[in-house]
mmCIF file of C-alpha atoms in Angstrom:
data_model
loop_
_atom_site.group_PDB
_atom_site.id
_atom_site.type_symbol
_atom_site.label_atom_id
_atom_site.label_comp_id
_atom_site.label_asym_id
_atom_site.label_seq_id
_atom_site.Cartn_x
_atom_site.Cartn_y
_atom_site.Cartn_z
ATOM 1 C CA UNK A 129 179.494 -21.997 57.483
ATOM 2 C CA UNK A 130 176.980 -24.819 57.996
ATOM 3 C CA UNK A 131 174.230 -22.385 58.929
ATOM 4 C CA UNK A 132 174.707 -20.423 55.691
ATOM 5 C CA UNK A 133 175.104 -23.544 53.579
ATOM 6 C CA UNK A 134 171.757 -24.722 54.878
ATOM 7 C CA UNK A 135 170.244 -21.277 54.282
ATOM 8 C CA UNK A 136 171.458 -21.276 50.687
ATOM 9 C CA UNK A 137 169.844 -24.686 50.086
ATOM 10 C CA UNK A 138 166.622 -23.610 51.779
ATOM 11 C CA UNK A 139 166.433 -20.480 49.642
ATOM 12 C CA UNK A 140 167.142 -22.394 46.424
ATOM 13 C CA UNK A 141 164.761 -25.276 47.124
ATOM 14 C CA UNK A 142 161.875 -23.642 49.038
ATOM 15 C CA UNK A 143 161.840 -19.847 49.188
ATOM 16 C CA UNK A 144 162.738 -18.874 45.638
ATOM 17 C CA UNK A 145 160.340 -21.316 44.002
ATOM 18 C CA UNK A 146 157.546 -20.278 46.346
ATOM 19 C CA UNK A 147 158.019 -16.573 45.669
ATOM 20 C CA UNK A 148 158.231 -17.365 41.938
ATOM 21 C CA UNK A 149 154.658 -18.772 42.007
ATOM 22 C CA UNK A 150 153.416 -15.621 43.701
ATOM 23 C CA UNK A 151 152.872 -17.016 47.237
ATOM 24 C CA UNK A 152 153.876 -15.406 50.488
ATOM 25 C CA UNK A 153 156.671 -16.956 52.553
ATOM 26 C CA UNK A 154 156.495 -16.934 56.303
ATOM 27 C CA UNK A 155 159.742 -18.083 57.942
ATOM 28 C CA UNK A 156 160.287 -18.842 61.626
ATOM 29 C CA UNK A 157 163.966 -17.624 61.924
ATOM 30 C CA UNK A 158 166.130 -16.330 59.140
ATOM 31 C CA UNK A 159 169.449 -14.426 59.019
ATOM 32 C CA UNK A 160 168.502 -12.071 61.870
ATOM 33 C CA UNK A 161 168.444 -15.174 64.074
ATOM 34 C CA UNK A 162 171.983 -15.992 62.908
ATOM 35 C CA UNK A 163 173.141 -12.525 63.914
ATOM 36 C CA UNK A 164 171.450 -13.093 67.294
ATOM 37 C CA UNK A 165 172.488 -16.710 68.101
ATOM 38 C CA UNK A 166 175.856 -17.130 66.312
ATOM 39 C CA UNK A 167 176.793 -13.435 66.609
ATOM 40 C CA UNK A 168 175.365 -12.226 69.904
ATOM 41 C CA UNK A 169 175.131 -15.571 71.612
ATOM 42 C CA UNK A 170 178.277 -17.380 70.379
ATOM 43 C CA UNK A 171 180.493 -14.412 69.596
ATOM 44 C CA UNK A 172 181.073 -14.951 65.861
ATOM 45 C CA UNK A 173 182.338 -11.632 64.365
ATOM 46 C CA UNK A 174 179.432 -9.727 62.850
ATOM 47 C CA UNK A 175 181.430 -8.770 59.799
ATOM 48 C CA UNK A 176 181.883 -12.459 58.974
ATOM 49 C CA UNK A 177 178.143 -12.953 59.193
ATOM 50 C CA UNK A 178 177.536 -9.885 57.021
ATOM 51 C CA UNK A 179 179.916 -11.237 54.382
ATOM 52 C CA UNK A 180 178.270 -14.674 54.363
ATOM 53 C CA UNK A 181 174.869 -13.081 54.237
ATOM 54 C CA UNK A 182 175.956 -11.058 51.188
ATOM 55 C CA UNK A 183 177.297 -14.185 49.445
ATOM 56 C CA UNK A 184 174.274 -16.324 50.259
ATOM 57 C CA UNK A 185 171.349 -13.963 49.751
ATOM 58 C CA UNK A 186 172.480 -10.495 48.748
ATOM 59 C CA UNK A 187 169.369 -10.171 46.610
ATOM 60 C CA UNK A 188 166.811 -11.514 49.115
ATOM 61 C CA UNK A 189 165.570 -9.957 52.317
ATOM 62 C CA UNK A 190 162.240 -10.315 54.206
ATOM 63 C CA UNK A 191 159.783 -7.522 53.558
ATOM 64 C CA UNK A 192 158.740 -7.573 57.232
ATOM 65 C CA UNK A 193 160.377 -9.144 60.259
ATOM 66 C CA UNK A 194 158.623 -9.471 63.578
ATOM 67 C CA UNK A 195 160.657 -9.914 66.793
ATOM 68 C CA UNK A 196 158.594 -11.187 69.694
ATOM 69 C CA UNK A 197 160.593 -9.699 72.523
ATOM 70 C CA UNK A 198 160.488 -10.885 76.063
ATOM 71 C CA UNK A 199 163.106 -10.833 78.879
ATOM 72 C CA UNK A 200 164.896 -14.204 79.201
ATOM 73 C CA UNK A 201 163.639 -14.652 82.769
ATOM 74 C CA UNK A 202 160.004 -14.448 81.652
ATOM 75 C CA UNK A 203 160.664 -16.708 78.641
ATOM 76 C CA UNK A 204 162.270 -19.310 80.858
ATOM 77 C CA UNK A 205 159.473 -19.173 83.439
ATOM 78 C CA UNK A 206 156.883 -19.601 80.685
ATOM 79 C CA UNK A 207 158.851 -22.446 79.121
ATOM 80 C CA UNK A 208 159.190 -24.284 82.397
ATOM 81 C CA UNK A 209 155.689 -23.450 83.590
ATOM 82 C CA UNK A 210 156.937 -22.392 86.986
ATOM 83 C CA UNK A 211 158.987 -19.642 88.654
ATOM 84 C CA UNK A 212 161.330 -21.785 90.675
ATOM 85 C CA UNK A 213 164.649 -20.495 92.026
ATOM 86 C CA UNK A 214 167.519 -20.326 89.482
ATOM 87 C CA UNK A 215 170.431 -22.671 89.740
ATOM 88 C CA UNK A 216 173.843 -22.070 88.160
ATOM 89 C CA UNK A 217 172.974 -23.601 84.803
ATOM 90 C CA UNK A 218 169.893 -21.467 84.548
ATOM 91 C CA UNK A 219 171.892 -18.319 85.285
ATOM 92 C CA UNK A 220 174.241 -19.209 82.371
ATOM 93 C CA UNK A 221 171.266 -19.789 80.072
ATOM 94 C CA UNK A 222 169.786 -16.451 81.065
ATOM 95 C CA UNK A 223 173.088 -14.698 80.298
ATOM 96 C CA UNK A 224 173.194 -16.447 76.895
ATOM 97 C CA UNK A 225 169.668 -15.562 75.969
ATOM 98 C CA UNK A 226 170.214 -12.037 77.239
ATOM 99 C CA UNK A 227 173.036 -11.651 74.723
ATOM 100 C CA UNK A 228 170.872 -13.159 71.961
ATOM 101 C CA UNK A 229 168.086 -10.725 72.806
ATOM 102 C CA UNK A 230 170.426 -7.754 72.762
ATOM 103 C CA UNK A 231 171.672 -8.783 69.320
ATOM 104 C CA UNK A 232 168.093 -9.056 68.055
ATOM 105 C CA UNK A 233 167.234 -5.592 69.411
ATOM 106 C CA UNK A 234 170.380 -4.165 67.820
ATOM 107 C CA UNK A 235 169.305 -5.600 64.478
ATOM 108 C CA UNK A 236 165.925 -3.930 65.021
ATOM 109 C CA UNK A 237 167.551 -0.558 65.712
ATOM 110 C CA UNK A 238 169.659 -0.921 62.580
ATOM 111 C CA UNK A 239 166.741 -1.943 60.353
ATOM 112 C CA UNK A 240 163.805 0.158 61.565
ATOM 113 C CA UNK A 241 162.022 0.010 58.214
ATOM 114 C CA UNK A 242 161.956 -3.802 58.051
ATOM 115 C CA UNK A 243 161.943 -4.986 61.659
ATOM 116 C CA UNK A 244 159.091 -4.478 64.140
ATOM 117 C CA UNK A 245 159.581 -5.394 67.788
ATOM 118 C CA UNK A 246 156.474 -6.761 69.554
ATOM 119 C CA UNK A 247 156.372 -6.774 73.363
ATOM 120 C CA UNK A 248 155.738 -10.434 74.059
ATOM 121 C CA UNK A 249 155.445 -9.955 77.784
ATOM 122 C CA UNK A 250 151.851 -8.863 77.098
ATOM 123 C CA UNK A 251 148.922 -11.262 77.016
ATOM 124 C CA UNK A 252 148.154 -13.278 73.918
ATOM 125 C CA UNK A 253 145.083 -11.049 73.182
ATOM 126 C CA UNK A 254 147.179 -7.857 73.423
ATOM 127 C CA UNK A 255 149.878 -9.326 71.177
ATOM 128 C CA UNK A 256 147.241 -10.318 68.578
ATOM 129 C CA UNK A 257 145.906 -6.765 68.616
ATOM 130 C CA UNK A 258 149.400 -5.433 67.997
ATOM 131 C CA UNK A 259 149.860 -7.830 65.111
ATOM 132 C CA UNK A 260 146.597 -6.679 63.532
ATOM 133 C CA UNK A 261 147.951 -3.102 63.636
ATOM 134 C CA UNK A 262 151.242 -4.148 61.988
ATOM 135 C CA UNK A 263 149.717 -6.489 59.426
ATOM 136 C CA UNK A 264 146.191 -5.300 58.621
ATOM 137 C CA UNK A 265 144.748 -8.228 56.697
ATOM 138 C CA UNK A 266 141.255 -6.784 56.226
ATOM 139 C CA UNK B 64 180.845 -23.452 52.671
ATOM 140 C CA UNK B 65 180.385 -27.136 53.223
ATOM 141 C CA UNK B 66 183.895 -27.925 52.024
ATOM 142 C CA UNK B 67 185.418 -25.482 54.491
ATOM 143 C CA UNK B 68 183.132 -26.525 57.302
ATOM 144 C CA UNK B 69 184.289 -30.113 56.809
ATOM 145 C CA UNK B 70 187.936 -28.917 56.677
ATOM 146 C CA UNK B 71 187.524 -27.060 59.956
ATOM 147 C CA UNK B 72 186.181 -30.174 61.613
ATOM 148 C CA UNK B 73 188.913 -32.371 60.119
ATOM 149 C CA UNK B 74 191.623 -30.011 61.361
ATOM 150 C CA UNK B 75 190.177 -29.788 64.825
ATOM 151 C CA UNK B 76 189.465 -33.484 65.218
ATOM 152 C CA UNK B 77 192.380 -35.095 63.338
ATOM 153 C CA UNK B 78 195.172 -32.855 62.166
ATOM 154 C CA UNK B 79 195.739 -30.630 65.166
ATOM 155 C CA UNK B 80 195.742 -33.494 67.723
ATOM 156 C CA UNK B 81 198.063 -35.512 65.491
ATOM 157 C CA UNK B 82 200.556 -32.699 65.089
ATOM 158 C CA UNK B 83 200.290 -32.044 68.887
ATOM 159 C CA UNK B 84 201.614 -35.540 69.625
ATOM 160 C CA UNK B 85 204.534 -34.976 67.293
ATOM 161 C CA UNK B 86 203.413 -37.225 64.371
ATOM 162 C CA UNK B 87 203.590 -36.344 60.663
ATOM 163 C CA UNK B 88 200.352 -35.788 58.773
ATOM 164 C CA UNK B 89 199.980 -36.951 55.221
ATOM 165 C CA UNK B 90 196.798 -35.687 53.573
ATOM 166 C CA UNK B 91 195.426 -36.729 50.199
ATOM 167 C CA UNK B 92 193.831 -33.373 49.112
ATOM 168 C CA UNK B 93 193.700 -30.199 51.192
ATOM 169 C CA UNK B 94 192.914 -26.567 50.388
ATOM 170 C CA UNK B 95 194.909 -26.561 47.127
ATOM 171 C CA UNK B 96 192.361 -29.128 45.881
ATOM 172 C CA UNK B 97 189.584 -26.686 46.781
ATOM 173 C CA UNK B 98 191.257 -23.971 44.670
ATOM 174 C CA UNK B 99 191.575 -26.500 41.866
ATOM 175 C CA UNK B 100 188.084 -28.174 41.936
ATOM 176 C CA UNK B 101 185.791 -25.458 43.352
ATOM 177 C CA UNK B 102 187.834 -22.567 41.948
ATOM 178 C CA UNK B 103 189.268 -23.757 38.650
ATOM 179 C CA UNK B 104 186.752 -26.496 37.943
ATOM 180 C CA UNK B 105 183.468 -24.909 39.205
ATOM 181 C CA UNK B 106 184.293 -21.218 38.908
ATOM 182 C CA UNK B 107 183.959 -20.143 42.545
ATOM 183 C CA UNK B 108 185.729 -16.762 42.900
ATOM 184 C CA UNK B 109 189.270 -17.309 44.165
ATOM 185 C CA UNK B 110 189.027 -14.407 46.625
ATOM 186 C CA UNK B 111 186.125 -16.132 48.334
ATOM 187 C CA UNK B 112 188.238 -19.266 48.713
ATOM 188 C CA UNK B 113 191.173 -17.222 50.032
ATOM 189 C CA UNK B 114 188.927 -15.603 52.651
ATOM 190 C CA UNK B 115 187.490 -18.917 53.789
ATOM 191 C CA UNK B 116 190.985 -20.435 53.897
ATOM 192 C CA UNK B 117 192.065 -17.534 56.132
ATOM 193 C CA UNK B 118 189.081 -18.020 58.464
ATOM 194 C CA UNK B 119 189.421 -21.783 58.675
ATOM 195 C CA UNK B 120 193.196 -22.397 58.847
ATOM 196 C CA UNK B 121 195.112 -19.082 58.773
ATOM 197 C CA UNK B 122 197.647 -20.646 61.081
ATOM 198 C CA UNK B 123 198.048 -23.992 59.370
ATOM 199 C CA UNK B 124 199.612 -24.831 55.999
ATOM 200 C CA UNK B 125 201.298 -27.974 54.736
ATOM 201 C CA UNK B 126 205.154 -27.930 54.893
ATOM 202 C CA UNK B 127 205.287 -29.732 51.500
ATOM 203 C CA UNK B 128 202.649 -30.318 48.852
ATOM 204 C CA UNK B 129 203.192 -32.757 45.980
ATOM 205 C CA UNK B 130 201.124 -32.392 42.817
ATOM 206 C CA UNK B 131 201.158 -35.496 40.622
ATOM 207 C CA UNK B 132 200.601 -33.878 37.283
ATOM 208 C CA UNK B 133 199.328 -35.625 34.211
ATOM 209 C CA UNK B 134 197.318 -34.421 31.206
ATOM 210 C CA UNK B 135 193.588 -35.217 31.596
ATOM 211 C CA UNK B 136 193.664 -37.395 28.446
ATOM 212 C CA UNK B 137 196.337 -39.685 29.956
ATOM 213 C CA UNK B 138 194.618 -39.755 33.323
ATOM 214 C CA UNK B 139 191.376 -40.766 31.672
ATOM 215 C CA UNK B 140 192.984 -43.442 29.554
ATOM 216 C CA UNK B 141 194.668 -44.868 32.608
ATOM 217 C CA UNK B 142 191.483 -44.738 34.620
ATOM 218 C CA UNK B 143 189.458 -46.510 31.942
ATOM 219 C CA UNK B 144 192.266 -48.902 31.057
ATOM 220 C CA UNK B 145 191.808 -48.287 27.338
ATOM 221 C CA UNK B 146 192.291 -45.515 24.745
ATOM 222 C CA UNK B 147 188.859 -45.629 23.126
ATOM 223 C CA UNK B 148 187.504 -42.740 21.087
ATOM 224 C CA UNK B 149 186.057 -39.767 23.030
ATOM 225 C CA UNK B 150 182.324 -39.087 23.066
ATOM 226 C CA UNK B 151 180.753 -35.757 24.043
ATOM 227 C CA UNK B 152 180.594 -36.525 27.771
ATOM 228 C CA UNK B 153 184.263 -37.435 27.792
ATOM 229 C CA UNK B 154 185.137 -34.191 26.016
ATOM 230 C CA UNK B 155 183.340 -32.242 28.783
ATOM 231 C CA UNK B 156 185.142 -34.200 31.435
ATOM 232 C CA UNK B 157 188.450 -33.487 29.800
ATOM 233 C CA UNK B 158 187.668 -29.781 29.681
ATOM 234 C CA UNK B 159 186.686 -29.866 33.386
ATOM 235 C CA UNK B 160 189.824 -31.660 34.471
ATOM 236 C CA UNK B 161 191.913 -29.449 32.228
ATOM 237 C CA UNK B 162 190.626 -26.460 34.172
ATOM 238 C CA UNK B 163 191.298 -28.238 37.460
ATOM 239 C CA UNK B 164 194.826 -29.018 36.343
ATOM 240 C CA UNK B 165 195.485 -25.432 35.298
ATOM 241 C CA UNK B 166 194.336 -24.211 38.730
ATOM 242 C CA UNK B 167 196.615 -26.680 40.437
ATOM 243 C CA UNK B 168 199.570 -25.551 38.329
ATOM 244 C CA UNK B 169 198.797 -21.891 39.034
ATOM 245 C CA UNK B 170 198.851 -22.689 42.776
ATOM 246 C CA UNK B 171 202.252 -24.318 42.227
ATOM 247 C CA UNK B 172 203.586 -21.210 40.441
ATOM 248 C CA UNK B 173 202.336 -19.021 43.254
ATOM 249 C CA UNK B 174 203.771 -21.249 46.032
ATOM 250 C CA UNK B 175 207.086 -22.357 44.683
ATOM 251 C CA UNK B 176 208.578 -22.890 48.117
ATOM 252 C CA UNK B 177 205.848 -25.260 49.297
ATOM 253 C CA UNK B 178 204.540 -27.002 46.202
ATOM 254 C CA UNK B 179 206.497 -29.443 44.029
ATOM 255 C CA UNK B 180 205.003 -30.657 40.757
ATOM 256 C CA UNK B 181 205.885 -34.268 39.869
ATOM 257 C CA UNK B 182 205.460 -35.387 36.239
ATOM 258 C CA UNK B 183 203.076 -38.290 36.593
ATOM 259 C CA UNK B 184 203.090 -39.216 32.970
ATOM 260 C CA UNK B 185 206.376 -41.042 33.752
ATOM 261 C CA UNK B 186 206.602 -44.670 34.853
ATOM 262 C CA UNK B 187 206.024 -45.621 38.467
ATOM 263 C CA UNK B 188 209.741 -46.324 38.941
ATOM 264 C CA UNK B 189 210.686 -42.898 37.547
ATOM 265 C CA UNK B 190 208.113 -41.189 39.752
ATOM 266 C CA UNK B 191 209.450 -43.044 42.817
ATOM 267 C CA UNK B 192 212.952 -41.858 41.997
ATOM 268 C CA UNK B 193 211.707 -38.258 41.772
ATOM 269 C CA UNK B 194 209.966 -38.592 45.144
ATOM 270 C CA UNK B 195 213.209 -39.903 46.753
ATOM 271 C CA UNK B 196 214.932 -36.756 45.516
ATOM 272 C CA UNK B 197 212.216 -34.503 46.971
ATOM 273 C CA UNK B 198 211.806 -36.375 50.220
ATOM 274 C CA UNK B 199 215.130 -38.052 51.074
ATOM 275 C CA UNK B 200 214.169 -40.374 53.927
ATOM 276 C CA UNK B 201 217.594 -41.954 54.339
#
């Protein structure tokens, strides 16, 4: 409920006025992230999230969503800057982020027109090249 | 959404532990007030409130709810301590609280077993006598 209350306020105060003056809006996380973290990660029923989404922004959806996809093990190694052996806490984290990732990828399969999955295990240069294919800005 | 998020937290942190140790809980406002203010007063669809109520406390309901009912005009006069002439702002307030009151009374008609309406236009002594009838504490 708090996530969607915050989203409603963000839409009303930032996104809608920005679109109204003709600008583009780039958002780092939106409702797909809620499906991934609260749904896939924390186990909130997806039909509850779908209902709240409809209440809060039935009339607003991104034109394009990019998911930068990487296995949790690689993400964690990059984040920590090392590839040390996992302890128990890390194993739990990897399971959590694995569930989050699966929920993101399911959203992508269900919204093929809007969502593009980018393989983020590639190098930065390769990822940039992919993005130029997806969003050709001239 | 914020109202029900706060209610969920209040139930988890205060009401449930208090009931668990066998104490009584007296609450000034609960979900009937949400139906009255957000529903009747602000026009939020009642089926949305019913759904959120079910999500947040499907298994918890007061045993007894007392509504102290008084016409908005009398409430306002008591609050202000005078009976001065209404201006436009006051007329709007009276319309708002009239809608809130109607929503409370509708809740009472729909929940006759749980909700008792007490005529709060009576004197304090008369109201106290009514309460002793409803809650005979020996």
